[in-house]
Tab-separated table of C-alpha atoms in Angstrom:
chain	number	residue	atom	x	y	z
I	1	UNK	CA	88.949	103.628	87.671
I	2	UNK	CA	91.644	104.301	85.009
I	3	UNK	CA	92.505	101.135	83.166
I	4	UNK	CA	96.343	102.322	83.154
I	5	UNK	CA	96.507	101.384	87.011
I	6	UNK	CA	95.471	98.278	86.419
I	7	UNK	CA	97.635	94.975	85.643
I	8	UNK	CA	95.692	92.303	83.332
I	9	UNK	CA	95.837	88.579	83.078
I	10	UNK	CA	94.305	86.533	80.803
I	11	UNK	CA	94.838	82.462	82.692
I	12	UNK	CA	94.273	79.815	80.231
I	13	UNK	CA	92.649	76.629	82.350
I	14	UNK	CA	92.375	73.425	80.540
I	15	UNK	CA	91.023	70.683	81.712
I	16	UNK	CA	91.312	67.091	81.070
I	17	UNK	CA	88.374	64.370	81.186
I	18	UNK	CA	90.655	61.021	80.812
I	19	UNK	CA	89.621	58.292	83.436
I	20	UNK	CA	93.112	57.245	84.151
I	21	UNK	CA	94.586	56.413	87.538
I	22	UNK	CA	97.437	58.219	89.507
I	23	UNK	CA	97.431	62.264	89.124
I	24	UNK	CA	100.475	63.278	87.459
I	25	UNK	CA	102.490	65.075	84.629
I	26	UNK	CA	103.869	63.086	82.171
I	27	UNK	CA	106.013	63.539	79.656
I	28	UNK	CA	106.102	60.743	76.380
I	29	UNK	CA	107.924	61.268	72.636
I	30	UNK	CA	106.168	62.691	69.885
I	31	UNK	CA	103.741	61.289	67.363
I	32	UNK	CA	104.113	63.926	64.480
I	33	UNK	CA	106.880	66.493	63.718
I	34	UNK	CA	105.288	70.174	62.798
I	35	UNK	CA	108.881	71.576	61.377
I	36	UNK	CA	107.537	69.571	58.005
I	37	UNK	CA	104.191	70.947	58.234
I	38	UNK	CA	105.317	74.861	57.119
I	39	UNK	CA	103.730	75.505	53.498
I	40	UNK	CA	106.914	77.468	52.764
I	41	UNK	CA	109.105	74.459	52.777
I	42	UNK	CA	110.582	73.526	50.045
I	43	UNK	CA	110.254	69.967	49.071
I	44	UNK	CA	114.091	67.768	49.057
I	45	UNK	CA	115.559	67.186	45.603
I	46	UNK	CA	119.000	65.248	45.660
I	47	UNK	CA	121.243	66.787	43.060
I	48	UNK	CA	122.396	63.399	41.930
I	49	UNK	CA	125.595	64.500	41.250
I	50	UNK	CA	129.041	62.764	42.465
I	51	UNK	CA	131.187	64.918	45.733
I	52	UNK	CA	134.787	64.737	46.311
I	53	UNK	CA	137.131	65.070	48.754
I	54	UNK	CA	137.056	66.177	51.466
I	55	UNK	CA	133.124	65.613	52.063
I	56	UNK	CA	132.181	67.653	55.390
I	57	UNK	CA	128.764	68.355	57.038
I	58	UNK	CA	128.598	69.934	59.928
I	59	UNK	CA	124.739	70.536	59.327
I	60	UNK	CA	124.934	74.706	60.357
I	61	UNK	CA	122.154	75.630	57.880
I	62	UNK	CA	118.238	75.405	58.145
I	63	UNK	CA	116.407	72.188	58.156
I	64	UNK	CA	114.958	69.811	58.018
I	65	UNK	CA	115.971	68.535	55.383
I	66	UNK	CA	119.744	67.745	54.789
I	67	UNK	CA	121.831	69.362	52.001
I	68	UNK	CA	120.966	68.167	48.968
I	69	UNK	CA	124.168	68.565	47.088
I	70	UNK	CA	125.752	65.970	49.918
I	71	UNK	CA	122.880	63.505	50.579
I	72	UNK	CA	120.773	61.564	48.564
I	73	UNK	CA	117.604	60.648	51.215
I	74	UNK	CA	115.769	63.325	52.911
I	75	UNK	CA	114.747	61.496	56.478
I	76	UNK	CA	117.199	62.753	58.604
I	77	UNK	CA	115.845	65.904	60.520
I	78	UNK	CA	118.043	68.606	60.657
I	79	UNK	CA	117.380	71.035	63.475
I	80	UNK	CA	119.591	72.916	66.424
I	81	UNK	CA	116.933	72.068	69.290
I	82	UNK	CA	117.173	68.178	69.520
I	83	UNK	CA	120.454	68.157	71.376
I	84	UNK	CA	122.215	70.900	73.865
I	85	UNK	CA	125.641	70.101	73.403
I	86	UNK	CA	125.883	69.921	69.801
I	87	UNK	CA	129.688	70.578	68.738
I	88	UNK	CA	128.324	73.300	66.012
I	89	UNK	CA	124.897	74.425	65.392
I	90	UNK	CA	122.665	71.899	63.709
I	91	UNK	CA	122.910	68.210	63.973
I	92	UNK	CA	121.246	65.585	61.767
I	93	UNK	CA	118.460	63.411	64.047
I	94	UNK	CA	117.893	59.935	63.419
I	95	UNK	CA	114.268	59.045	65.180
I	96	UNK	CA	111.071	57.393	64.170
I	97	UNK	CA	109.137	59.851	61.881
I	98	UNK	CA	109.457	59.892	58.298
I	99	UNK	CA	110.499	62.844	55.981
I	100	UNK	CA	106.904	64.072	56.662
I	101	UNK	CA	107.540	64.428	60.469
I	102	UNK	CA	104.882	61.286	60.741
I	103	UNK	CA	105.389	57.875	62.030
I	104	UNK	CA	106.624	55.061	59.557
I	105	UNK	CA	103.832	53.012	61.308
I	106	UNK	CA	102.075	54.528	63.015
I	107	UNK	CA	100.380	51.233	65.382
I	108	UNK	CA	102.377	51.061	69.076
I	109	UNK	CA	104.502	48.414	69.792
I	110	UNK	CA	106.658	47.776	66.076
I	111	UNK	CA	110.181	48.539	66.061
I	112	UNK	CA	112.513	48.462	62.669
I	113	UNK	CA	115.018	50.619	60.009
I	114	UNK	CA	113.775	53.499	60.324
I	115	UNK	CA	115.430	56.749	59.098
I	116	UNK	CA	118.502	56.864	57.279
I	117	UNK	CA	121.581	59.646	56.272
I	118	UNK	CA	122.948	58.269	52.601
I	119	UNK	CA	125.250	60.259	50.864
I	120	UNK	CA	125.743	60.911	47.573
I	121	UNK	CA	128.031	59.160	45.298
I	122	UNK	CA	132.017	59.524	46.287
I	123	UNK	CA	134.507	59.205	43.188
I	124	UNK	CA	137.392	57.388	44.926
I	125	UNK	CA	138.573	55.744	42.101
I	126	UNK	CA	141.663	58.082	42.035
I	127	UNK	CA	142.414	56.561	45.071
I	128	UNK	CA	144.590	54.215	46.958
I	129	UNK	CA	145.116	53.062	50.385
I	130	UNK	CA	148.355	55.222	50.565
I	131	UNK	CA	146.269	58.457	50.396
I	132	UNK	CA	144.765	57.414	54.276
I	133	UNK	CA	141.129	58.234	53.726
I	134	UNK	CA	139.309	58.270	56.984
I	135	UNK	CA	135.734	59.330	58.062
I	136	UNK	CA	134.989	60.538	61.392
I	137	UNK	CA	131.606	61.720	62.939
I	138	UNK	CA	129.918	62.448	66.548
I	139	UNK	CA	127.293	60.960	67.593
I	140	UNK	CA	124.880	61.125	70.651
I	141	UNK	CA	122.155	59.219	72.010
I	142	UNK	CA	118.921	60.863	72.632
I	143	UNK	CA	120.035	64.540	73.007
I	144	UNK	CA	117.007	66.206	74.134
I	145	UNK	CA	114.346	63.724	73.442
I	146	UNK	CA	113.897	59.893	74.058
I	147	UNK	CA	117.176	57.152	74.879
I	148	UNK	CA	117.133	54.791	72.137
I	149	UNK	CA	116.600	50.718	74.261
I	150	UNK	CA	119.405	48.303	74.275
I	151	UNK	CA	117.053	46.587	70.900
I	152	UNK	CA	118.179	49.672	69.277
I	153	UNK	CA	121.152	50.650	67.102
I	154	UNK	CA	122.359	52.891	64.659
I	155	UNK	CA	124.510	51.645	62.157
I	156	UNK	CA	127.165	52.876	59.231
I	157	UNK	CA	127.531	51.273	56.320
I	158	UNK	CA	129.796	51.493	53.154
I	159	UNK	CA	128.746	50.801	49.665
I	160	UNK	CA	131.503	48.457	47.995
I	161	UNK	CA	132.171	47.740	44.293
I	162	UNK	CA	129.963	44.881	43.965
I	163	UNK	CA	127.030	47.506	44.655
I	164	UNK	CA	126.645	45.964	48.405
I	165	UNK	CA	126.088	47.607	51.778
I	166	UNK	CA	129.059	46.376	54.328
I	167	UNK	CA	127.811	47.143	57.902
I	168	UNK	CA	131.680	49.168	59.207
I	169	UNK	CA	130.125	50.071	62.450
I	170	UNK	CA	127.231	49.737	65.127
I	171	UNK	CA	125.974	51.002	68.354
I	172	UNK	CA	123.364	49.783	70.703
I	173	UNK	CA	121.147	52.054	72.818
I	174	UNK	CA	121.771	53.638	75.277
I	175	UNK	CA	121.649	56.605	77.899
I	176	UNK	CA	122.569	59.963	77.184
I	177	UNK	CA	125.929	61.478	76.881
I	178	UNK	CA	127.699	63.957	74.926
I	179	UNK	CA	128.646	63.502	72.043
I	180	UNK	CA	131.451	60.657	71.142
I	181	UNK	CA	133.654	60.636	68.247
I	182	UNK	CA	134.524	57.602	65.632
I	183	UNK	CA	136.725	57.800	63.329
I	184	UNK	CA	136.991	54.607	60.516
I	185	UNK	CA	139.201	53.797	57.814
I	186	UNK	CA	138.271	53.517	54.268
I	187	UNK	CA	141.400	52.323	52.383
I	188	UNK	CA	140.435	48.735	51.824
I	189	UNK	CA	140.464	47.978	47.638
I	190	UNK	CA	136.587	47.633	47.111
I	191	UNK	CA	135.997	50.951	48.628
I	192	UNK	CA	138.068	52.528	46.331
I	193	UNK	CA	135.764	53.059	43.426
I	194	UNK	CA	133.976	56.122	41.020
I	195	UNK	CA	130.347	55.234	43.259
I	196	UNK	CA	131.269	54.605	46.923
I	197	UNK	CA	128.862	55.786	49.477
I	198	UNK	CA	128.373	55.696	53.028
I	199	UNK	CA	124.630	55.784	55.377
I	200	UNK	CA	123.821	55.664	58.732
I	201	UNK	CA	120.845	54.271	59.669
I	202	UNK	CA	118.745	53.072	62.933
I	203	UNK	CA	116.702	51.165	64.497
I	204	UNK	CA	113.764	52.435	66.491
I	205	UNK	CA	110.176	52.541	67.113
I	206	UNK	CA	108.221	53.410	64.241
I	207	UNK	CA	105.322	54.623	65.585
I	208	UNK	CA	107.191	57.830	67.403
I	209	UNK	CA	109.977	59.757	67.899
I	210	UNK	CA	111.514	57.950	69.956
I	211	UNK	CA	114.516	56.503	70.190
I	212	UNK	CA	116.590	59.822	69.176
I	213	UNK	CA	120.434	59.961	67.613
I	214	UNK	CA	122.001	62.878	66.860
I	215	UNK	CA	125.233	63.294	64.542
I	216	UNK	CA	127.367	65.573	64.153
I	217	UNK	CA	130.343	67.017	61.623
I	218	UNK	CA	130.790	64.111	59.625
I	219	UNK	CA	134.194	64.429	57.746
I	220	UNK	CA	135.858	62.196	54.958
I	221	UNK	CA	138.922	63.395	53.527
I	222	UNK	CA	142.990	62.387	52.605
I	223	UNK	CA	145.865	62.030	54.934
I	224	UNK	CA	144.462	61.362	58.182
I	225	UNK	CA	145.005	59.020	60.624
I	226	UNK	CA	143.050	57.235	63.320
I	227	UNK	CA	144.055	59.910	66.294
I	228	UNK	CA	142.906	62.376	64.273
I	229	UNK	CA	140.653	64.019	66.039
I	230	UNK	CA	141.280	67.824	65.553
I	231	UNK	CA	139.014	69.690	63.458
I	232	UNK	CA	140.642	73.260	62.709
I	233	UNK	CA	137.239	75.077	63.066
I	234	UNK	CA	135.754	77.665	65.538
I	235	UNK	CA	131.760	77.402	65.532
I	236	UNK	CA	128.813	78.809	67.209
I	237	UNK	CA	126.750	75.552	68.883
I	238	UNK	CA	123.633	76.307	71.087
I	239	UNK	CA	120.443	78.481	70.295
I	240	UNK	CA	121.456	82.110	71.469
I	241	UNK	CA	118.902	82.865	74.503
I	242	UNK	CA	116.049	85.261	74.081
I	243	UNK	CA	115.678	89.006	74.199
I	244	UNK	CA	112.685	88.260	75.686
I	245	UNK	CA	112.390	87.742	79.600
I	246	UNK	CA	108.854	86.321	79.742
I	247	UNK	CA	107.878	84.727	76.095
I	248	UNK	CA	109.122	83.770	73.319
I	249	UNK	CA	106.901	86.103	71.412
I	250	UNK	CA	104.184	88.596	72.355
I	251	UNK	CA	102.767	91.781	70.272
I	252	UNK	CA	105.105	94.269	70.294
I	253	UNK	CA	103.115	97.337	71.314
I	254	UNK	CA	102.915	95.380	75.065
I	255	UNK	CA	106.809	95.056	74.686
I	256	UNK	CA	107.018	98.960	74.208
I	257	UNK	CA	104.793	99.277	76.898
I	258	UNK	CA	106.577	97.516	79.626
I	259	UNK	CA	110.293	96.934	77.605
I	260	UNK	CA	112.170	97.229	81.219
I	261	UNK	CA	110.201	94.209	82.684
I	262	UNK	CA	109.967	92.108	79.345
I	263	UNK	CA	113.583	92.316	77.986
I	264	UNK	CA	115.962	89.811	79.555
I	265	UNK	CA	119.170	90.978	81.220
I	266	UNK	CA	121.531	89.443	79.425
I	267	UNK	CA	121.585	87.606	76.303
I	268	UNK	CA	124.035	83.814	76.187
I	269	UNK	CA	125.826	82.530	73.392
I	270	UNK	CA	127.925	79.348	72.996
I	271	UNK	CA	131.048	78.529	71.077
I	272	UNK	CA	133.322	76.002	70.498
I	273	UNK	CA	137.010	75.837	69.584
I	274	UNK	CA	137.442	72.673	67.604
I	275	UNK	CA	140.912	72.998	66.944
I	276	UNK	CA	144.322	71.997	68.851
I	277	UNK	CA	145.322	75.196	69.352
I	278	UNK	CA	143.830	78.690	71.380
I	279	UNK	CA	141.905	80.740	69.216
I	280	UNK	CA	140.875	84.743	69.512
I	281	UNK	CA	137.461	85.480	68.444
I	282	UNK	CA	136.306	88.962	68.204
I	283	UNK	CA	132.129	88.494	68.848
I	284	UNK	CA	129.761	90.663	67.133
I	285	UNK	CA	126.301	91.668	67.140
I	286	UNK	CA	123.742	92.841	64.137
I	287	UNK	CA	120.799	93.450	65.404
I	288	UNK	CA	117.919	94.437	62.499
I	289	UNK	CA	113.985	94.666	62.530
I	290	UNK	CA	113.937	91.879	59.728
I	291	UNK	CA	110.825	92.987	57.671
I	292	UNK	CA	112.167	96.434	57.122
I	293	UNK	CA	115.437	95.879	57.456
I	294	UNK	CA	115.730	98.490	59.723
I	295	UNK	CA	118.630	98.990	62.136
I	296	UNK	CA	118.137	98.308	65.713
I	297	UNK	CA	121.775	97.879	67.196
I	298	UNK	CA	125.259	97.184	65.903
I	299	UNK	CA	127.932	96.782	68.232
I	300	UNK	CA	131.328	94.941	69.351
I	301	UNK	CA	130.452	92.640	71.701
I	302	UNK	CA	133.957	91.243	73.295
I	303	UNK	CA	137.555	89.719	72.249
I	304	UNK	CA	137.126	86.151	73.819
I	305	UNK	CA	140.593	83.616	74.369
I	306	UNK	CA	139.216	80.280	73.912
I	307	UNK	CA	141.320	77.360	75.002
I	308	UNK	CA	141.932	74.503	72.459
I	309	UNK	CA	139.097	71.765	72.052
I	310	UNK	CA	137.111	74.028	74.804
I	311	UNK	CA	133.901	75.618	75.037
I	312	UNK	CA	133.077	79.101	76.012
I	313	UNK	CA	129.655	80.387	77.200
I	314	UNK	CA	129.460	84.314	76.283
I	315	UNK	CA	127.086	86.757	77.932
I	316	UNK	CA	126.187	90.138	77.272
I	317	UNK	CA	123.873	93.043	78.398
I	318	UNK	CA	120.589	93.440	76.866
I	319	UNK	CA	120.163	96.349	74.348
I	320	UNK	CA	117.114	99.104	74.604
I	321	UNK	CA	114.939	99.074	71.453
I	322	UNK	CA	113.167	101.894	69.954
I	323	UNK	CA	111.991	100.919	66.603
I	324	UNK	CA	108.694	102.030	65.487
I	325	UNK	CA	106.650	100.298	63.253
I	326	UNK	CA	104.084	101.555	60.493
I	327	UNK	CA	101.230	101.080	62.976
I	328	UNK	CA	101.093	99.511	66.771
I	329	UNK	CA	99.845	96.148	65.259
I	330	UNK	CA	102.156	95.768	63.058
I	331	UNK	CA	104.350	92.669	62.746
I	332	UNK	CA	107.872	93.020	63.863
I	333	UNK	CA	110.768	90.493	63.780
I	334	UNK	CA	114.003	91.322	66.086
I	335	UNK	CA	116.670	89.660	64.451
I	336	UNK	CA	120.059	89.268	66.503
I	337	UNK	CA	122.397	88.168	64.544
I	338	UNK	CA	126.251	87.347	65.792
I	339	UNK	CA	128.978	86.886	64.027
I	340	UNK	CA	133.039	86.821	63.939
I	341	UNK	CA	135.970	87.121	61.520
I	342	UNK	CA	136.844	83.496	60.485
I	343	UNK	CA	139.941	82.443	62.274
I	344	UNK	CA	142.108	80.180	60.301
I	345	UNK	CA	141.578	78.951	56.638
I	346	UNK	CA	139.992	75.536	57.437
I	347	UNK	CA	137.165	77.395	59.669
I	348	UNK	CA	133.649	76.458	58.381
I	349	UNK	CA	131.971	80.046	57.000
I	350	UNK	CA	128.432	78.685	57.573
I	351	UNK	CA	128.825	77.851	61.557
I	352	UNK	CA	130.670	81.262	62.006
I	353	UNK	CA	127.325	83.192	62.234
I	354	UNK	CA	123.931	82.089	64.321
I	355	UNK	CA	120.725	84.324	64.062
I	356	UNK	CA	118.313	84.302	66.885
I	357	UNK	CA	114.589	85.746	66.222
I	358	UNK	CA	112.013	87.242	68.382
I	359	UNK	CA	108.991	87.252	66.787
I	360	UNK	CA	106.511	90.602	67.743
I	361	UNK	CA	102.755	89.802	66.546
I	362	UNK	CA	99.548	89.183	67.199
I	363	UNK	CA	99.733	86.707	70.061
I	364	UNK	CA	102.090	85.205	73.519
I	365	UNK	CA	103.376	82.501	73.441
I	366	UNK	CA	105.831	80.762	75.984
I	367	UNK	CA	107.141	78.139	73.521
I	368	UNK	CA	109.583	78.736	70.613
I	369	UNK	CA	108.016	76.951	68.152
I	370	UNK	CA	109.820	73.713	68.020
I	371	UNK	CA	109.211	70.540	69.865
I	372	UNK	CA	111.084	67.354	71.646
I	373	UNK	CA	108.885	65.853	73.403
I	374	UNK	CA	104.792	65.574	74.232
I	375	UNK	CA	103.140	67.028	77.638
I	376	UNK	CA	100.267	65.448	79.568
I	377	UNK	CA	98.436	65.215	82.337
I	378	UNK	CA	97.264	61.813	84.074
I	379	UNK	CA	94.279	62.740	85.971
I	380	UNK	CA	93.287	60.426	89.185
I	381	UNK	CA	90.398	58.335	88.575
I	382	UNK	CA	86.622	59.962	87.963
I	383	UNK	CA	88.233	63.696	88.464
I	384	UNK	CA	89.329	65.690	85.573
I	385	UNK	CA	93.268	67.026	85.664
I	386	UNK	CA	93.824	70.745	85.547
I	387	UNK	CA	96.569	72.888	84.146
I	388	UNK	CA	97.219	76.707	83.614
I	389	UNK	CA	98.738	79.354	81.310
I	390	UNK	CA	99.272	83.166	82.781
I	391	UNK	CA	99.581	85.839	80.380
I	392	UNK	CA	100.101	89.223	81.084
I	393	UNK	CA	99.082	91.998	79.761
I	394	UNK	CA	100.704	95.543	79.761
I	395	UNK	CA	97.914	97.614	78.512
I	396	UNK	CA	94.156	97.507	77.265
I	397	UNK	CA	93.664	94.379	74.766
I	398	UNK	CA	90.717	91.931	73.305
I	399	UNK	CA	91.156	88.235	73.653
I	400	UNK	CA	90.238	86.887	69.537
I	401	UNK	CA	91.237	83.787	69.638
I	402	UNK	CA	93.508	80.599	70.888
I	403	UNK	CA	95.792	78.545	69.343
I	404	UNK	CA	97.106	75.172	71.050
I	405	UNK	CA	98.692	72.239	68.895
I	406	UNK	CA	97.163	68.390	70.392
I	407	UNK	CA	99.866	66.335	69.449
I	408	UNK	CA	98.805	63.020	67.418
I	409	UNK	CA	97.716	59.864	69.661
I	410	UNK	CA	98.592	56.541	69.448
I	411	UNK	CA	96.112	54.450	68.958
I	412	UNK	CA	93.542	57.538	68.953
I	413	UNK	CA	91.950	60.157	71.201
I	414	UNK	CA	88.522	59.024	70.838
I	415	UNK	CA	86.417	59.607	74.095
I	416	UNK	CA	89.188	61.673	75.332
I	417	UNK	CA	87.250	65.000	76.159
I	418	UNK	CA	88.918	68.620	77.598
I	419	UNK	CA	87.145	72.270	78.214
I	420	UNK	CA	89.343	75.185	77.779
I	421	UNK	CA	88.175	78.055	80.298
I	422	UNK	CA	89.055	81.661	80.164
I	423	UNK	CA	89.751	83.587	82.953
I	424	UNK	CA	90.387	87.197	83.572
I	425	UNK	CA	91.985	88.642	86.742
I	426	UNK	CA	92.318	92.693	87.611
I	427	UNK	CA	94.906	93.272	89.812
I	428	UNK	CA	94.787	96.828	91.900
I	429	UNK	CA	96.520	97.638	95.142
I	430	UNK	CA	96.565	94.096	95.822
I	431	UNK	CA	92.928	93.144	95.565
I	432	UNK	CA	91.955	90.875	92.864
I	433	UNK	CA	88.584	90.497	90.683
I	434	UNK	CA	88.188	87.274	89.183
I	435	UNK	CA	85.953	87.079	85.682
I	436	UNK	CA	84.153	84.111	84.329
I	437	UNK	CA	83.752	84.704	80.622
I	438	UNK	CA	80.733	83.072	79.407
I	439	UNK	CA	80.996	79.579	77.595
I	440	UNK	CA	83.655	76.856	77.238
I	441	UNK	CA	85.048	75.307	74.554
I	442	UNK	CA	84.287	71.530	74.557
């Protein structure tokens, strides 16, 4: 038999020895967040150095930490995956985990202040209440992860002369929604000082990451008012989609094998005119093998009309690649990267370009790296729960080894036990031969 007429699959089966009752997937909010755990990231050091006006954060850079040159705590989680209608890409996330991604306390059933989003000092003693200094922000409840209860809030607070928090604003739990926009004044005499500052913070459970709040483009500047809700600003939101059809990432030498049947059809992007007005945005796309910097594609990609305060979803054929890398293991990173002219003056550089990876190396995987919530299964009483993983394979290849992330348990996983079984199906002219490796993991 020639191993080129056959198709491979490796299934992953896992399964679950918990003596629960009722069979069923479950879904429940995370105990740990792995975007802190990278041994790259660099660890949060407030500038402690005054802003002025206008202070904006829109959040469109890489977390999770927030800028430090705006903000003077580091517990907010800055990310572009916690919410899917984010006005521009990134949002600060207000949960239960610490600036460590861990729980505050990490027992069940204890709720309290939990993160918070302080700025730096504000010099506004320049100020007075004839300048009309407002501060607007978005904000949505739980996004993509966990509705904060009715018991919880988040709250905004200004820092007065007398060095004292004033509570300006609060909002109790609730449902999802999109994302809802507050604007508050801040002309009142002990406001008006060289040290003001403002913080959000909430109230959740402490144990997980539940309880989620996203905000978005804060903005404090001069001569507003309270309808002012225009922000003269074009911005890429959403995650572009994948090149990818079938993973998020898988070694590249079975993507050259089988590109047709693992490139998607069409890539999506997302943006959003925040301003009053139409805008014309000319879309582009640089696409580069990031390691070499090699190019892979550069092209126009349209002339969109967006309508004012609208959004526009984009899509656009796939590209062929043909890169070749120093050897057929080699890493390769895909790098799409779109972009477009800035249209007006008071458009936002940073959210005017979004970069989406696809990551060729030396495994599959279906996931993207990020997570908002925890997957289980609750297994009927005295019989063990099952799940599976297909992965296919477009030519010859050696299984080495596995790599699953357990997420954290409250209280514990003690006497929780699982086998992980490998197994290999041959697929030929529709018959197929089912293989047993040897062993489990236990």
């Amino acid at each position: 038999m020639k191993k080129s007429s056959y198709i491979l699959s490796a299934v992953l089966l896992i399964c679950l020895y918990v003596f629960n009752a009722g069979a069923q997937e479950k879904v429940v909010p995370l105990n740990r967040n792995m975007a802190y755990s990278n041994p790259e990231l660099k660890p949060f050091k407030s500038k402690k150095q005054r802003a002025s006006l206008p202070f904006i954060d829109d959040f469109s850079y890489e977390g999770p930490y927030p800028d430090a040159t705006l903000w003077q705590d580091n517990k907010a989680y800055i990310n572009n995956t916690m919410s899917a209608t984010q006005l521009t890409r990134g949002v600060a996330t207000l949960d239960g985990l610490n600036e460590f991604g861990r729980p505050y306390y990490p027992q069940p059933f204890n709720s309290g202040l939990a993160d918070s989003l302080t700025s730096v000092p504000i010099d506004l003693s320049t100020y007075t209440s004839i300048d009309s200094i407002y501060l607007s922000f978005y904000y949505q409840p739980q996004g993509l992860g966990f509705a904060p209860e009715s018991t919880d809030s988040l709250f905004l607070y200004f820092k007065n002369d007398l060095n004292q928090w004033v509570r300006m604003w609060q909002m109790r739990g609730t449902g999802i929604s999109n994302f809802k926009y507050v604007i508050l004044p801040v002309m009142h005499a002990q406001f008006l000082h060289g040290d003001f500052q403002f913080r959000f913070i909430n109230i959740a459970s402490l144990n997980i990451n539940d309880d989620i709040w996203n905000l978005d483009y804060i903005k404090m500047g001069v001569k507003r008012t309270e309808i002012d809700t225009t922000m003269k600003d074009v911005a890429f939101s959403v995650e572009p989609t994948s090149i990818l059809k079938n993973y998020s990432s898988m070694p590249y030498r079975h993507f050259i094998a089988n590109q047709a049947n693992e490139t998607s059809l069409v890539n999506d992007v997302v943006v959003n005119n925040l301003d009053g007005v139409p805008h014309a945005v000319t879309l582009n796309l640089d696409a580069r093998e990031f390691i070499s910097s090699s190019a892979v594609n550069n092209q126009n990609l349209a002339s969109v009309n967006i309508a004012a305060k609208s959004s526009s979803q984009q899509s656009f054929a796939s590209y062929p690649i043909s890169y070749v890398p120093p050897t057929n293991k080699s890493k390769v990173v895909v790098r799409n990267k779109y972009f477009y002219p800035s249209v007006n003056s008071g458009d936002r550089k940073a959210n005017d370009t979004i970069v989406k990876d696809a990551v060729f190396d030396n495994y599959f995987a279906y996931d993207d790296g990020s997570a908002e919530k925890s997957y289980f299964l609750l297994p009927a009483v005295n019989f063990p729960s099952k799940t599976a993983l297909q992965f296919t394979l477009n030519e010859a290849d050696t299984l080495r080894g596995l790599m699953v992330h357990f997420g954290a348990q409250v209280p514990t996983a003690l006497g929780k036990y699982f086998s992980i079984v490998f197994v290999q199906i041959a697929r030929q002219s529709g018959f197929f031969r089912f293989h047993y490796p040897p062993g489990r993991f236990v």
